[in-house]
Amino acid sequence: MMRVLVTGAKGQLGYDVVNELIGRGHQAIGVDIEEMDITDAISVNKVITEVSPDVVVHCAAWTAVDAAEDKENIPKVKAINVDGTRNIAEICKKLDCKMIYISTDYVFNGQGDTPWQPDCKEYVPLCVYGQTKLDGELAVSSILDKYFIVRIAWIFGVNGSNFVKTMLSAGRKYPELRVVNDQIGTPTYTYDLARLLADMAETEKYGYYHATNEGGYISWYDFACEIFRQAGYSTRVIPVTTEEYGLSRAVRPFNSRLDKSKLTANGFKPLPAWQDALSRYLKEVRYKWDR
């Protein structure tokens, strides 16, 4: 049995990670800002030292990509994504425990159509969020030896807001929706990802990884069409370019294709196809909504 501290336990991923670990018989201690302010080094030191974990799974982050561009928010975004991550890495080093850091495809420039390799070091973040997540990565890799840096994309989970829930809600209200079709990637179901992170925590196969569901690369437009198809909605989806859609303050990557072959090369089980993940997810959220 391992003792695992999970940050961001109230978020989509942290919630599922805690449940997955408990289901495996591990002792999972979930914390959020009320229990541990990651920007406060003293708080981080105190809480993590008291828990004395074998592994810290760091899911907490500033993830409001557009809001991160606001001048008044930038110091807070850096404090959470960079300084907070560094605080955790430093105490993990002191306690000699493993750390799993959740990162993002936004550390790359999003150009071309070649899938990004996990060990690629050609970082060119396009926005504040991407830069701070990269700086968090660099803090972890420079401080620790026992680390997993896991980049994910397009996440959806039961416990929180996400693209699937947004589409389901909008699809009930409007007969047609405009969705971008020039940003390409693969969705990640937090329930499936949590299983992989637990698998990683049980090993010492450290390094950089990419983890999204299998099933091929798609656009947000493709994803929306499949959401409505599986949900039985008649909502019409109109494909538009990112430029035509407008609205976004942060520059988003066009190419979010992540190469995940390192997972199988190192003995980890890939995540199921995103179409299957979506089917399971829709059953879960519709059950919760219908109760």
Tab-separated table of C-alpha atoms in Angstrom:
chain	number	residue	atom	x	y	z
A	1	MET	CA	0.000	0.000	0.000
A	2	MET	CA	1.241	3.472	-0.912
A	3	ARG	CA	0.470	6.800	0.717
A	4	VAL	CA	-0.328	9.259	-2.063
A	5	LEU	CA	-1.055	12.970	-1.712
A	6	VAL	CA	-3.182	14.376	-4.550
A	7	THR	CA	-3.384	18.135	-5.116
A	8	GLY	CA	-6.415	19.690	-6.792
A	9	ALA	CA	-8.604	16.940	-5.363
A	10	LYS	CA	-11.794	18.887	-6.101
A	11	GLY	CA	-10.955	19.206	-9.791
A	12	GLN	CA	-11.863	16.864	-12.638
A	13	LEU	CA	-8.662	14.843	-12.609
A	14	GLY	CA	-7.767	15.025	-8.914
A	15	TYR	CA	-11.206	13.715	-7.998
A	16	ASP	CA	-10.798	10.641	-10.217
A	17	VAL	CA	-7.197	10.023	-9.128
A	18	VAL	CA	-8.209	9.918	-5.455
A	19	ASN	CA	-11.035	7.466	-6.203
A	20	GLU	CA	-8.804	5.257	-8.351
A	21	LEU	CA	-6.103	5.034	-5.682
A	22	ILE	CA	-8.605	4.228	-2.940
A	23	GLY	CA	-10.128	1.562	-5.176
A	24	ARG	CA	-6.707	-0.081	-5.433
A	25	GLY	CA	-6.256	-0.155	-1.674
A	26	HIS	CA	-3.810	2.736	-1.461
A	27	GLN	CA	-4.107	5.519	1.079
A	28	ALA	CA	-5.036	8.628	-0.902
A	29	ILE	CA	-4.984	12.028	0.766
A	30	GLY	CA	-6.722	14.590	-1.413
A	31	VAL	CA	-6.042	18.262	-0.768
A	32	ASP	CA	-7.310	21.463	-2.338
A	33	ILE	CA	-6.645	25.116	-1.566
A	34	GLU	CA	-8.521	24.893	1.751
A	35	GLU	CA	-6.111	22.249	3.046
A	36	MET	CA	-2.923	23.388	1.300
A	37	ASP	CA	-2.241	26.630	-0.563
A	38	ILE	CA	0.442	25.508	-3.002
A	39	THR	CA	1.666	29.102	-3.433
A	40	ASP	CA	2.597	29.164	0.269
A	41	ALA	CA	5.870	27.274	0.723
A	42	ILE	CA	5.360	27.003	4.486
A	43	SER	CA	1.912	25.463	4.029
A	44	VAL	CA	3.232	23.020	1.423
A	45	ASN	CA	6.130	22.005	3.651
A	46	LYS	CA	3.888	21.470	6.669
A	47	VAL	CA	1.114	19.516	4.962
A	48	ILE	CA	3.277	17.253	2.817
A	49	THR	CA	5.746	16.575	5.637
A	50	GLU	CA	2.872	15.564	7.938
A	51	VAL	CA	1.426	13.243	5.303
A	52	SER	CA	4.886	11.845	4.432
A	53	PRO	CA	3.683	10.381	1.111
A	54	ASP	CA	5.377	7.901	-1.186
A	55	VAL	CA	4.031	9.845	-4.167
A	56	VAL	CA	2.588	13.300	-4.812
A	57	VAL	CA	0.247	13.562	-7.816
A	58	HIS	CA	0.134	17.275	-8.634
A	59	CYS	CA	-3.143	17.992	-10.438
A	60	ALA	CA	-3.767	21.494	-9.076
A	61	ALA	CA	-3.231	24.289	-11.599
A	62	TRP	CA	-4.565	27.515	-13.027
A	63	THR	CA	-6.342	26.213	-16.127
A	64	ALA	CA	-8.493	29.202	-17.193
A	65	VAL	CA	-6.521	29.728	-20.392
A	66	ASP	CA	-8.121	32.995	-21.556
A	67	ALA	CA	-8.298	34.573	-18.107
A	68	ALA	CA	-4.574	33.877	-17.720
A	69	GLU	CA	-3.943	36.524	-20.382
A	70	ASP	CA	-5.404	39.302	-18.213
A	71	LYS	CA	-2.621	41.530	-16.927
A	72	GLU	CA	-3.911	41.466	-13.369
A	73	ASN	CA	-4.070	37.642	-13.341
A	74	ILE	CA	-0.578	36.884	-14.664
A	75	PRO	CA	1.184	37.083	-11.246
A	76	LYS	CA	-1.390	34.699	-9.760
A	77	VAL	CA	-1.098	32.281	-12.692
A	78	LYS	CA	2.679	32.200	-12.240
A	79	ALA	CA	2.354	31.804	-8.472
A	80	ILE	CA	0.117	28.741	-8.921
A	81	ASN	CA	1.577	27.008	-11.977
A	82	VAL	CA	5.256	27.803	-11.440
A	83	ASP	CA	5.982	28.715	-7.817
A	84	GLY	CA	3.408	26.270	-6.457
A	85	THR	CA	4.840	23.453	-8.533
A	86	ARG	CA	8.377	24.354	-7.423
A	87	ASN	CA	7.289	24.356	-3.766
A	88	ILE	CA	5.936	20.828	-4.144
A	89	ALA	CA	8.985	19.575	-6.048
A	90	GLU	CA	11.332	20.915	-3.366
A	91	ILE	CA	9.539	19.145	-0.534
A	92	CYS	CA	9.347	15.945	-2.623
A	93	LYS	CA	13.134	16.117	-2.957
A	94	LYS	CA	13.512	16.651	0.773
A	95	LEU	CA	11.284	13.662	1.562
A	96	ASP	CA	12.675	11.555	-1.324
A	97	CYS	CA	9.211	10.814	-2.727
A	98	LYS	CA	7.994	10.510	-6.303
A	99	MET	CA	6.157	13.330	-8.040
A	100	ILE	CA	3.713	13.155	-10.934
A	101	TYR	CA	3.206	16.539	-12.594
A	102	ILE	CA	0.304	17.046	-14.985
A	103	SER	CA	1.247	19.231	-17.931
A	104	THR	CA	-0.174	20.102	-21.333
A	105	ASP	CA	0.272	20.188	-25.098
A	106	TYR	CA	0.340	23.998	-24.733
A	107	VAL	CA	4.085	23.857	-24.003
A	108	PHE	CA	4.611	23.399	-27.767
A	109	ASN	CA	3.981	25.892	-30.572
A	110	GLY	CA	1.121	23.883	-32.071
A	111	GLN	CA	2.394	24.162	-35.647
A	112	GLY	CA	2.583	21.487	-38.353
A	113	ASP	CA	0.817	18.146	-38.266
A	114	THR	CA	3.441	15.838	-36.787
A	115	PRO	CA	2.574	14.402	-33.363
A	116	TRP	CA	4.714	15.854	-30.572
A	117	GLN	CA	7.142	13.422	-28.946
A	118	PRO	CA	7.224	13.368	-25.115
A	119	ASP	CA	10.976	13.953	-25.018
A	120	CYS	CA	10.875	16.805	-27.544
A	121	LYS	CA	12.528	19.907	-26.109
A	122	GLU	CA	11.431	22.356	-28.819
A	123	TYR	CA	9.243	24.363	-26.494
A	124	VAL	CA	7.560	27.493	-27.816
A	125	PRO	CA	4.459	28.211	-25.705
A	126	LEU	CA	1.988	30.556	-27.392
A	127	CYS	CA	0.219	31.896	-24.307
A	128	VAL	CA	0.663	32.664	-20.613
A	129	TYR	CA	-0.917	29.379	-19.532
A	130	GLY	CA	1.432	27.363	-21.777
A	131	GLN	CA	4.501	29.265	-20.586
A	132	THR	CA	3.667	28.776	-16.913
A	133	LYS	CA	3.006	25.067	-17.365
A	134	LEU	CA	6.346	24.744	-19.158
A	135	ASP	CA	8.099	26.623	-16.352
A	136	GLY	CA	6.461	24.187	-13.945
A	137	GLU	CA	7.838	21.273	-15.974
A	138	LEU	CA	11.322	22.756	-15.908
A	139	ALA	CA	11.136	23.269	-12.142
A	140	VAL	CA	10.192	19.617	-11.601
A	141	SER	CA	12.844	18.215	-13.948
A	142	SER	CA	15.603	20.426	-12.530
A	143	ILE	CA	14.851	19.639	-8.865
A	144	LEU	CA	13.895	15.966	-8.942
A	145	ASP	CA	15.102	12.644	-10.295
A	146	LYS	CA	11.976	10.700	-9.321
A	147	TYR	CA	9.413	12.449	-11.498
A	148	PHE	CA	6.793	11.765	-14.141
A	149	ILE	CA	5.792	14.697	-16.340
A	150	VAL	CA	2.550	13.712	-18.071
A	151	ARG	CA	1.185	15.961	-20.811
A	152	ILE	CA	-2.511	15.697	-21.521
A	153	ALA	CA	-5.049	17.505	-23.732
A	154	TRP	CA	-8.762	18.154	-24.089
A	155	ILE	CA	-9.766	16.664	-20.754
A	156	PHE	CA	-13.290	15.827	-19.667
A	157	GLY	CA	-14.444	14.360	-16.373
A	158	VAL	CA	-17.499	14.020	-14.171
A	159	ASN	CA	-16.375	16.475	-11.514
A	160	GLY	CA	-16.177	19.833	-13.265
A	161	SER	CA	-16.900	21.815	-16.407
A	162	ASN	CA	-15.549	20.750	-19.793
A	163	PHE	CA	-16.245	20.742	-23.534
A	164	VAL	CA	-18.608	17.759	-23.414
A	165	LYS	CA	-20.807	19.319	-20.736
A	166	THR	CA	-20.730	22.646	-22.576
A	167	MET	CA	-21.866	20.974	-25.800
A	168	LEU	CA	-24.628	19.017	-24.060
A	169	SER	CA	-25.896	22.176	-22.400
A	170	ALA	CA	-25.681	24.320	-25.560
A	171	GLY	CA	-27.137	21.540	-27.699
A	172	ARG	CA	-30.304	21.589	-25.595
A	173	LYS	CA	-30.751	25.322	-26.122
A	174	TYR	CA	-29.729	25.947	-29.722
A	175	PRO	CA	-30.559	24.163	-32.999
A	176	GLU	CA	-27.064	24.787	-34.385
A	177	LEU	CA	-23.607	25.551	-33.033
A	178	ARG	CA	-20.341	26.792	-34.570
A	179	VAL	CA	-17.294	24.727	-33.566
A	180	VAL	CA	-13.686	25.091	-34.716
A	181	ASN	CA	-12.340	22.451	-37.087
A	182	ASP	CA	-8.683	23.513	-37.470
A	183	GLN	CA	-7.419	22.573	-33.991
A	184	ILE	CA	-6.478	18.890	-33.996
A	185	GLY	CA	-5.881	16.574	-31.050
A	186	THR	CA	-7.428	13.783	-28.984
A	187	PRO	CA	-9.695	13.973	-25.922
A	188	THR	CA	-8.691	12.634	-22.503
A	189	TYR	CA	-11.231	11.107	-20.108
A	190	THR	CA	-10.028	11.744	-16.556
A	191	TYR	CA	-11.373	8.386	-15.347
A	192	ASP	CA	-9.109	6.569	-17.818
A	193	LEU	CA	-6.174	8.891	-17.169
A	194	ALA	CA	-6.457	8.329	-13.415
A	195	ARG	CA	-5.899	4.616	-13.946
A	196	LEU	CA	-2.733	5.304	-15.918
A	197	LEU	CA	-1.407	7.731	-13.297
A	198	ALA	CA	-1.995	5.127	-10.592
A	199	ASP	CA	-0.143	2.584	-12.750
A	200	MET	CA	2.771	5.026	-13.046
A	201	ALA	CA	2.830	5.740	-9.312
A	202	GLU	CA	3.325	2.031	-8.701
A	203	THR	CA	6.509	1.995	-10.823
A	204	GLU	CA	9.844	3.762	-11.110
A	205	LYS	CA	9.658	4.290	-14.877
A	206	TYR	CA	10.283	8.018	-14.601
A	207	GLY	CA	10.360	10.597	-17.368
A	208	TYR	CA	8.186	12.533	-19.792
A	209	TYR	CA	4.991	10.964	-21.137
A	210	HIS	CA	2.033	11.908	-23.285
A	211	ALA	CA	-1.365	10.522	-22.344
A	212	THR	CA	-4.690	10.997	-24.117
A	213	ASN	CA	-7.283	8.455	-25.160
A	214	GLU	CA	-6.629	6.413	-28.289
A	215	GLY	CA	-8.962	6.428	-31.284
A	216	GLY	CA	-7.222	8.817	-33.649
A	217	TYR	CA	-6.729	12.555	-33.995
A	218	ILE	CA	-9.804	14.733	-34.470
A	219	SER	CA	-10.938	18.365	-34.456
A	220	TRP	CA	-13.196	19.979	-31.876
A	221	TYR	CA	-15.843	19.924	-34.627
A	222	ASP	CA	-15.471	16.145	-34.983
A	223	PHE	CA	-15.709	15.785	-31.216
A	224	ALA	CA	-18.889	17.873	-31.049
A	225	CYS	CA	-20.499	15.846	-33.849
A	226	GLU	CA	-19.772	12.589	-32.019
A	227	ILE	CA	-21.035	13.986	-28.698
A	228	PHE	CA	-24.381	14.862	-30.284
A	229	ARG	CA	-24.548	11.580	-32.202
A	230	GLN	CA	-24.017	9.501	-29.077
A	231	ALA	CA	-26.278	11.708	-26.950
A	232	GLY	CA	-29.061	11.490	-29.540
A	233	TYR	CA	-29.234	15.250	-30.142
A	234	SER	CA	-30.293	16.676	-33.503
A	235	THR	CA	-28.150	19.797	-33.042
A	236	ARG	CA	-26.460	20.893	-36.274
A	237	VAL	CA	-22.731	21.581	-36.007
A	238	ILE	CA	-21.169	24.131	-38.350
A	239	PRO	CA	-17.376	23.849	-38.837
A	240	VAL	CA	-15.484	27.159	-38.637
A	241	THR	CA	-11.845	28.193	-38.468
A	242	THR	CA	-10.309	29.508	-35.256
A	243	GLU	CA	-10.102	32.933	-36.906
A	244	GLU	CA	-13.769	32.837	-37.883
A	245	TYR	CA	-14.793	31.753	-34.404
A	246	GLY	CA	-12.864	34.554	-32.695
A	247	LEU	CA	-13.471	35.311	-28.996
A	248	SER	CA	-10.351	33.619	-27.561
A	249	ARG	CA	-7.795	35.902	-25.925
A	250	ALA	CA	-5.154	33.200	-25.598
A	251	VAL	CA	-3.506	31.748	-28.695
A	252	ARG	CA	-4.385	28.068	-28.888
A	253	PRO	CA	-2.315	25.366	-30.617
A	254	PHE	CA	-3.584	24.091	-33.957
A	255	ASN	CA	-1.570	20.886	-33.598
A	256	SER	CA	-2.306	19.165	-30.303
A	257	ARG	CA	-1.387	15.715	-31.601
A	258	LEU	CA	0.571	13.927	-28.864
A	259	ASP	CA	2.613	10.804	-29.609
A	260	LYS	CA	1.831	8.231	-26.906
A	261	SER	CA	3.972	5.314	-28.079
A	262	LYS	CA	6.329	5.733	-25.099
A	263	LEU	CA	3.562	4.424	-22.853
A	264	THR	CA	3.486	0.974	-24.443
A	265	ALA	CA	7.268	0.996	-24.903
A	266	ASN	CA	7.599	1.316	-21.118
A	267	GLY	CA	4.957	-1.272	-20.322
A	268	PHE	CA	1.982	0.987	-19.599
A	269	LYS	CA	-1.484	0.197	-20.912
A	270	PRO	CA	-2.786	2.849	-23.355
A	271	LEU	CA	-6.064	4.584	-22.624
A	272	PRO	CA	-9.139	3.206	-24.436
A	273	ALA	CA	-10.463	4.843	-27.607
A	274	TRP	CA	-12.000	8.263	-27.021
A	275	GLN	CA	-15.258	7.164	-28.655
A	276	ASP	CA	-15.621	4.428	-26.033
A	277	ALA	CA	-14.584	6.838	-23.277
A	278	LEU	CA	-17.238	9.310	-24.409
A	279	SER	CA	-19.898	6.586	-24.395
A	280	ARG	CA	-19.057	5.621	-20.805
A	281	TYR	CA	-18.863	9.269	-19.768
A	282	LEU	CA	-22.255	10.152	-21.242
A	283	LYS	CA	-23.870	7.297	-19.327
A	284	GLU	CA	-22.251	8.576	-16.144
A	285	VAL	CA	-23.149	12.251	-16.457
A	286	ARG	CA	-26.652	11.663	-17.781
A	287	TYR	CA	-27.316	9.331	-14.859
A	288	LYS	CA	-26.176	12.056	-12.471
A	289	TRP	CA	-28.242	14.725	-14.237
A	290	ASP	CA	-31.344	12.530	-14.349
A	291	ARG	CA	-31.358	11.695	-10.645
